[in-house]
Amino acid sequence: MVQVGAYTEPAKLKEARQKVEQLGFKTYTQVVDTKDGKRVRVRVGPLTSRAEADKAASRIKGLGLSASVLML
């Protein structure tokens, strides 16, 4: 999967999801507690291979967003 970011502001969360979904990717969110408070992770996946995840991350980075490939 690809993690796009972890957000505290609903507007930034919505903007990131919309940008990624415009590329044709399905996103999902996960709420996590951190030492700095709650954050909402935006992720893309599952993807079928590392190569597919790397390609997705590259396209997402092209939008000016962060993208980290995670193998879970």
Short mmCIF file of C-alpha atoms in Angstrom, two decimals:
data_model
loop_
_atom_site.label_atom_id
_atom_site.label_comp_id
_atom_site.label_asym_id
_atom_site.label_seq_id
_atom_site.Cartn_x
_atom_site.Cartn_y
_atom_site.Cartn_z
CA MET A 1 0.00 0.00 0.00
CA VAL A 2 0.97 3.64 -0.25
CA GLN A 3 0.56 6.09 2.61
CA VAL A 4 -0.15 9.59 1.34
CA GLY A 5 -0.05 11.37 4.68
CA ALA A 6 -1.41 11.73 8.19
CA TYR A 7 -3.62 14.75 8.73
CA THR A 8 -5.12 16.67 11.63
CA GLU A 9 -7.05 19.21 9.56
CA PRO A 10 -10.23 17.93 7.85
CA ALA A 11 -9.83 20.30 4.88
CA LYS A 12 -6.31 19.06 4.08
CA LEU A 13 -7.44 15.46 4.51
CA LYS A 14 -10.30 15.97 2.05
CA GLU A 15 -8.06 17.76 -0.45
CA ALA A 16 -5.45 14.98 -0.40
CA ARG A 17 -8.07 12.26 -0.86
CA GLN A 18 -9.70 14.11 -3.75
CA LYS A 19 -6.39 14.66 -5.55
CA VAL A 20 -5.40 11.00 -5.23
CA GLU A 21 -8.84 9.73 -6.23
CA GLN A 22 -8.73 11.91 -9.37
CA LEU A 23 -5.80 9.74 -10.46
CA GLY A 24 -8.13 6.75 -10.25
CA PHE A 25 -6.87 5.32 -6.96
CA LYS A 26 -9.21 4.15 -4.22
CA THR A 27 -8.29 5.67 -0.84
CA TYR A 28 -9.14 4.74 2.70
CA THR A 29 -8.45 6.33 6.05
CA GLN A 30 -7.26 5.11 9.41
CA VAL A 31 -7.45 7.13 12.64
CA VAL A 32 -4.40 6.75 14.88
CA ASP A 33 -3.41 8.21 18.23
CA THR A 34 0.03 9.79 18.28
CA LYS A 35 1.97 11.63 20.94
CA ASP A 36 0.76 14.84 19.26
CA GLY A 37 -2.90 13.78 19.21
CA LYS A 38 -5.19 12.06 16.73
CA ARG A 39 -4.22 11.93 13.06
CA VAL A 40 -6.02 10.46 10.08
CA ARG A 41 -3.86 8.46 7.69
CA VAL A 42 -4.73 8.48 4.00
CA ARG A 43 -3.71 5.29 2.24
CA VAL A 44 -4.03 3.75 -1.21
CA GLY A 45 -4.29 0.00 -1.63
CA PRO A 46 -4.00 -2.81 -1.35
CA LEU A 47 -1.82 -3.01 -4.44
CA THR A 48 -0.72 -6.26 -6.05
CA SER A 49 3.05 -5.76 -6.07
CA ARG A 50 5.90 -3.55 -4.92
CA ALA A 51 6.31 -2.34 -8.52
CA GLU A 52 2.65 -1.28 -8.65
CA ALA A 53 3.02 0.51 -5.31
CA ASP A 54 6.18 2.30 -6.50
CA LYS A 55 4.39 3.44 -9.67
CA ALA A 56 1.41 4.70 -7.64
CA ALA A 57 3.72 6.54 -5.23
CA SER A 58 5.47 8.23 -8.13
CA ARG A 59 2.17 9.43 -9.60
CA ILE A 60 1.00 10.69 -6.19
CA LYS A 61 4.27 12.56 -5.62
CA GLY A 62 3.66 14.23 -8.98
CA LEU A 63 0.67 15.93 -7.32
CA GLY A 64 2.95 17.52 -4.74
CA LEU A 65 1.89 15.09 -2.01
CA SER A 66 4.07 12.77 0.02
CA ALA A 67 3.87 9.05 -0.69
CA SER A 68 5.52 6.21 1.19
CA VAL A 69 5.32 2.58 0.09
CA LEU A 70 4.43 0.27 2.98
CA MET A 71 4.67 -3.49 2.86
CA LEU A 72 2.30 -4.89 5.49
#
